[in-house]
Short mmCIF file of C-alpha atoms in Angstrom, two decimals:
data_model
loop_
_atom_site.label_atom_id
_atom_site.label_comp_id
_atom_site.label_asym_id
_atom_site.label_seq_id
_atom_site.Cartn_x
_atom_site.Cartn_y
_atom_site.Cartn_z
CA MET A 341 91.27 90.76 121.28
CA SER A 342 92.62 93.38 118.97
CA GLN A 343 93.73 92.24 115.58
CA ILE A 344 97.22 92.71 114.67
CA ILE A 345 97.42 93.74 111.04
CA ASP A 346 100.54 92.04 109.00
CA GLY A 347 102.08 94.42 106.67
CA LYS A 348 104.70 91.69 105.77
CA ALA A 349 101.73 89.34 104.68
CA ILE A 350 99.81 92.13 102.70
CA ALA A 351 102.96 93.28 101.11
CA ALA A 352 103.76 89.34 100.05
CA GLN A 353 100.22 89.43 98.58
CA ILE A 354 100.59 92.57 96.83
CA LYS A 355 103.91 91.57 95.40
CA ASP A 356 103.02 88.38 94.18
CA GLU A 357 99.94 89.99 92.19
CA LEU A 358 102.69 92.52 90.71
CA LYS A 359 104.66 89.56 89.78
CA GLU A 360 101.99 88.01 87.51
CA GLU A 361 101.15 91.44 85.86
CA VAL A 362 104.57 92.27 85.01
CA MET A 363 104.99 88.64 83.65
CA ARG A 364 101.88 89.59 81.85
CA MET A 365 103.53 92.78 80.56
CA ARG A 366 106.63 91.39 79.44
CA SER A 367 104.87 89.05 77.07
CA GLY A 368 103.26 92.03 75.41
CA GLY A 369 106.80 93.75 75.08
CA ILE A 370 106.86 96.08 78.16
CA SER A 371 109.36 96.00 80.58
CA ALA A 372 110.29 97.58 84.20
CA ALA A 373 112.81 99.41 85.31
CA LEU A 374 113.86 101.53 88.36
CA ALA A 375 116.92 103.66 88.97
CA VAL A 376 117.83 104.20 92.34
CA ILE A 377 120.51 106.58 93.29
CA GLN A 378 122.15 106.69 96.71
CA VAL A 379 124.65 109.37 98.05
CA GLY A 380 126.80 108.14 100.77
CA ARG A 381 127.05 105.15 102.38
CA ASP A 382 124.66 105.60 105.40
CA PRO A 383 124.12 102.13 106.80
CA ALA A 384 120.11 102.63 107.34
CA SER A 385 120.12 104.03 103.40
CA SER A 386 122.27 101.07 102.29
CA ILE A 387 119.52 98.38 104.01
CA TYR A 388 116.53 100.23 102.34
CA VAL A 389 118.09 100.35 99.07
CA ASN A 390 119.07 96.71 99.45
CA ASN A 391 115.72 95.95 100.37
CA LYS A 392 114.32 97.76 97.19
CA LYS A 393 116.63 95.71 94.71
CA LYS A 394 115.58 92.64 96.32
CA ALA A 395 112.05 93.56 95.64
CA CYS A 396 112.67 94.46 92.43
CA GLU A 397 114.05 91.11 91.66
CA TYR A 398 111.32 89.17 93.00
CA VAL A 399 108.65 91.07 90.89
CA GLY A 400 110.92 91.02 87.89
CA ILE A 401 111.83 94.87 87.40
CA HIS A 402 115.08 95.56 86.37
CA SER A 403 117.30 97.86 89.11
CA GLU A 404 120.05 99.91 88.82
CA VAL A 405 121.63 100.81 91.75
CA TYR A 406 124.05 104.40 91.27
CA GLU A 407 126.33 104.79 94.44
CA LEU A 408 127.82 108.28 94.74
CA PRO A 409 130.30 109.53 97.36
CA GLU A 410 129.32 111.42 99.82
CA GLU A 411 131.04 114.43 98.81
CA VAL A 412 129.58 114.49 95.31
CA SER A 413 128.39 117.65 94.12
CA GLN A 414 124.80 119.08 93.57
CA GLU A 415 125.67 119.74 89.94
CA GLU A 416 127.05 115.92 89.65
CA LEU A 417 123.85 114.57 91.27
CA LEU A 418 121.71 116.92 88.92
CA ALA A 419 123.38 115.71 85.90
CA LEU A 420 122.89 112.10 86.70
CA VAL A 421 119.35 112.41 87.37
CA GLY A 422 119.02 114.54 84.12
CA ARG A 423 120.57 111.66 81.91
CA LEU A 424 118.10 108.78 83.44
CA ASN A 425 115.14 111.19 82.79
CA ARG A 426 116.16 110.94 79.47
CA ASP A 427 116.60 107.32 79.46
CA ASP A 428 113.83 105.65 77.63
CA LYS A 429 114.74 102.22 79.41
CA ILE A 430 114.31 103.81 82.82
CA ASN A 431 110.58 103.86 84.11
CA GLY A 432 111.18 105.13 87.60
CA ILE A 433 113.61 107.25 89.59
CA LEU A 434 114.23 107.26 93.05
CA VAL A 435 116.70 109.27 95.11
CA GLN A 436 117.24 107.69 98.46
CA LEU A 437 116.94 110.26 101.19
CA PRO A 438 118.07 111.55 103.25
CA LEU A 439 120.74 113.66 101.34
CA PRO A 440 123.97 115.05 102.71
CA GLY A 441 123.69 118.95 103.97
CA HIS A 442 125.33 120.29 101.04
CA ILE A 443 122.87 118.99 98.74
CA ASN A 444 119.20 120.77 98.63
CA GLU A 445 116.78 117.92 98.71
CA GLU A 446 113.81 119.94 97.24
CA SER A 447 116.02 120.67 94.03
CA VAL A 448 116.86 117.02 93.26
CA ILE A 449 113.25 116.10 93.86
CA THR A 450 111.61 118.74 91.51
CA ALA A 451 114.28 117.31 88.92
CA ILE A 452 113.16 114.48 88.51
CA SER A 453 110.78 113.67 85.62
CA PRO A 454 107.12 113.52 87.39
CA LYS A 455 106.59 110.84 84.91
CA LYS A 456 109.34 108.92 86.82
CA ASP A 457 108.70 110.37 90.16
CA VAL A 458 107.72 106.79 91.74
CA ASP A 459 108.31 108.32 95.12
CA GLY A 460 105.70 110.46 94.54
CA PHE A 461 107.12 113.28 96.12
CA HIS A 462 107.44 115.97 93.16
CA THR A 463 105.29 118.95 93.43
CA GLU A 464 103.41 117.85 90.51
CA ASN A 465 102.30 114.59 91.75
CA ALA A 466 101.70 116.32 94.95
CA GLY A 467 99.09 118.96 93.10
CA ARG A 468 97.59 115.95 91.34
CA LEU A 469 96.93 114.00 94.66
CA MET A 470 95.34 117.24 96.21
CA VAL A 471 92.83 117.83 93.07
CA GLY A 472 92.09 114.12 92.72
CA LYS A 473 93.68 113.63 89.47
CA LYS A 474 95.66 110.47 88.59
CA GLY A 475 99.70 110.68 89.49
CA PHE A 476 101.89 109.00 91.61
CA ILE A 477 101.10 108.80 95.10
CA PRO A 478 103.73 108.61 98.09
CA CYS A 479 104.50 104.97 98.94
CA THR A 480 103.56 104.92 102.57
CA PRO A 481 100.22 106.68 102.64
CA ALA A 482 99.43 104.60 99.57
CA GLY A 483 100.36 101.29 101.42
CA ILE A 484 98.24 102.74 104.54
CA ILE A 485 95.08 102.71 102.63
CA GLN A 486 95.87 99.10 101.23
CA LEU A 487 96.55 98.07 105.00
CA ILE A 488 93.33 99.36 105.89
CA LYS A 489 91.06 97.79 102.99
CA ARG A 490 92.85 94.59 102.87
CA SER A 491 92.05 94.05 106.56
CA GLY A 492 88.30 94.36 106.11
CA PHE A 493 87.98 97.89 107.07
CA ASP A 494 85.90 100.54 105.66
CA ILE A 495 86.92 104.26 105.55
CA GLU A 496 83.98 105.89 103.73
CA GLY A 497 81.83 107.56 106.79
CA LYS A 498 84.47 106.92 109.45
CA GLU A 499 86.22 109.79 111.29
CA CYS A 500 89.94 109.57 110.79
CA VAL A 501 92.93 111.47 112.38
CA VAL A 502 96.50 111.77 111.10
CA ILE A 503 98.93 113.33 113.82
CA GLY A 504 101.63 114.74 111.75
CA ARG A 505 101.68 116.86 108.56
CA SER A 506 105.07 116.03 106.60
CA ASN A 507 104.70 116.41 102.65
CA ILE A 508 105.83 112.57 102.56
CA VAL A 509 103.00 110.95 105.09
CA GLY A 510 100.56 113.12 107.02
CA LYS A 511 99.47 115.71 103.88
CA PRO A 512 99.17 112.90 101.43
CA MET A 513 97.87 110.71 104.14
CA ALA A 514 94.93 113.05 104.63
CA ALA A 515 94.31 113.49 100.99
CA LEU A 516 94.05 109.94 100.65
CA LEU A 517 91.52 109.42 103.20
CA LEU A 518 89.26 112.18 101.70
CA GLN A 519 89.30 110.57 98.48
CA GLU A 520 88.16 107.42 100.43
CA ASN A 521 85.27 109.41 101.70
CA GLY A 522 86.68 109.55 105.29
CA THR A 523 86.11 112.64 107.38
CA VAL A 524 89.77 113.80 108.01
CA THR A 525 91.44 115.85 111.06
CA VAL A 526 95.35 116.57 110.57
CA ALA A 527 96.49 117.18 113.97
CA HIS A 528 100.05 117.85 114.98
CA SER A 529 102.71 119.54 117.55
CA LYS A 530 100.43 122.73 117.55
CA THR A 531 97.28 121.51 118.02
CA ALA A 532 95.17 122.24 121.40
CA HIS A 533 93.73 119.20 122.89
CA LEU A 534 95.54 116.46 121.26
CA LYS A 535 93.98 113.35 123.49
CA GLU A 536 90.52 114.64 122.86
CA VAL A 537 90.95 115.39 118.70
CA SER A 538 92.80 111.66 118.72
CA SER A 539 90.55 109.64 121.04
CA ARG A 540 87.51 110.86 118.14
CA ALA A 541 89.04 108.75 115.49
CA ASP A 542 87.52 105.73 114.31
CA ILE A 543 90.84 105.55 112.03
CA LEU A 544 94.34 106.78 113.55
CA VAL A 545 97.16 107.43 111.67
CA ALA A 546 100.35 108.02 114.21
CA ALA A 547 103.02 109.68 112.10
CA ILE A 548 104.41 112.22 115.10
CA GLY A 549 107.90 111.08 115.16
CA LYS A 550 108.19 110.52 118.80
CA PRO A 551 108.39 107.09 120.37
CA LYS A 552 105.63 105.72 122.28
CA PHE A 553 104.12 109.01 121.89
CA ILE A 554 100.28 107.56 121.55
CA THR A 555 99.13 105.98 124.68
CA ALA A 556 95.64 104.15 125.49
CA ASP A 557 94.19 107.17 126.44
CA TYR A 558 94.59 109.12 123.12
CA VAL A 559 93.00 105.99 121.28
CA LYS A 560 89.36 105.60 121.15
CA GLU A 561 87.74 102.08 121.98
CA GLY A 562 87.69 99.94 118.79
CA ALA A 563 89.68 102.09 116.73
CA VAL A 564 92.06 101.06 113.71
CA VAL A 565 95.45 102.45 114.57
CA ILE A 566 98.19 102.86 112.14
CA ASP A 567 101.89 103.23 113.38
CA VAL A 568 103.83 105.11 111.14
CA GLY A 569 106.73 105.61 113.58
CA ILE A 570 110.08 103.37 113.55
CA HIS A 571 112.51 103.94 116.26
CA ARG A 572 115.48 102.27 117.70
CA MET A 573 115.46 102.18 121.76
CA ALA A 574 118.66 102.13 124.11
CA ASP A 575 117.98 98.39 124.53
CA ARG A 576 118.15 98.28 120.77
CA LYS A 577 114.52 97.33 120.15
CA MET A 578 112.43 99.12 117.65
CA CYS A 579 109.16 100.53 118.58
CA GLY A 580 106.70 102.93 116.66
CA ASP A 581 104.97 106.34 117.73
CA VAL A 582 102.08 104.39 119.36
CA ASP A 583 102.75 102.64 122.44
CA PHE A 584 101.75 99.09 121.06
CA ASP A 585 101.33 97.43 124.58
CA SER A 586 98.76 99.58 126.05
CA VAL A 587 97.01 100.26 122.89
CA TYR A 588 96.71 96.98 121.57
CA LYS A 589 94.31 96.01 124.57
CA LYS A 590 91.76 99.12 123.24
CA ALA A 591 91.81 98.97 119.55
CA ALA A 592 90.07 96.90 117.09
CA ALA A 593 93.31 96.40 114.76
CA ILE A 594 96.60 97.68 115.25
CA THR A 595 100.09 97.90 112.94
CA PRO A 596 103.15 96.32 114.66
CA VAL A 597 106.72 97.87 114.39
CA PRO A 598 108.55 96.01 112.72
CA GLY A 599 106.39 94.41 110.41
CA GLY A 600 103.04 96.78 110.08
CA VAL A 601 103.73 99.69 107.83
CA GLY A 602 107.47 99.38 106.76
CA PRO A 603 106.71 96.47 104.57
CA MET A 604 104.14 98.40 102.40
CA THR A 605 106.11 101.31 101.36
CA ILE A 606 108.44 99.06 99.54
CA ALA A 607 105.19 96.95 97.91
CA MET A 608 103.80 100.15 96.90
CA LEU A 609 107.00 101.55 95.15
CA LEU A 610 106.87 98.65 92.87
CA CYS A 611 103.23 99.11 92.36
CA ASN A 612 104.07 102.70 91.10
CA CYS A 613 107.16 101.39 88.96
CA VAL A 614 104.87 98.81 87.23
CA GLU A 615 102.68 101.75 86.69
CA ALA A 616 105.18 104.02 85.32
CA ALA A 617 105.94 101.28 82.93
CA LYS A 618 102.88 100.78 81.73
CA ARG A 619 101.86 104.47 81.23
#
């Protein structure tokens, strides 16, 4: 019987640990504060921002949300980022993505001070991750490492396959698995014989962005399968990149959608905020 990895429970455990840490920090005169910038009123983005605000409140991190109109200029947005960079009371800055088409996302991300880049997207933090130096790690890959470890699975010496090569998940995920002494293959849309590559994995991370793409024949018997995808189907039900029903019968462990990777992303954002305050 496959183990269902409960991301909600593990995220709750991490948040409780952080809550205690924030209390200790406060007694030593250190406080943590996160600024979240949202441009426009995209319903999904609004839900994510609200969830981040609630999570901060639970842990004891002060949060400030800046809601800007859809038509805000890039110059105005960059001016706000600059002001928050200079604000000593703010430890972390997060710009909710995606941004409207008239704003260059890369320019905004690189405008955030690397010391306050709690999303871990700045090129300086990306570089630090690649060479194994301390920096902020993107929240989803960091959360996946915690899911694997806290569920009792070793990464060292294991064959790891990451399907997807985005800067937000695929590439940092591969770097983190390497740091944990996994043997890592990054596969993607141009990979030849993807099923053959994927079915070698002891640990398979699916971040391909296609609903139910990974079926049982992509999966090695007894593998740990991490599903990063999130999609809403025509019947309004949610699913991931993995065909859960077929893979569940073959995997040693699998993350569900929802309730797997998703809750961990916010938990690791809180970790980065606390780390920023301590630094």
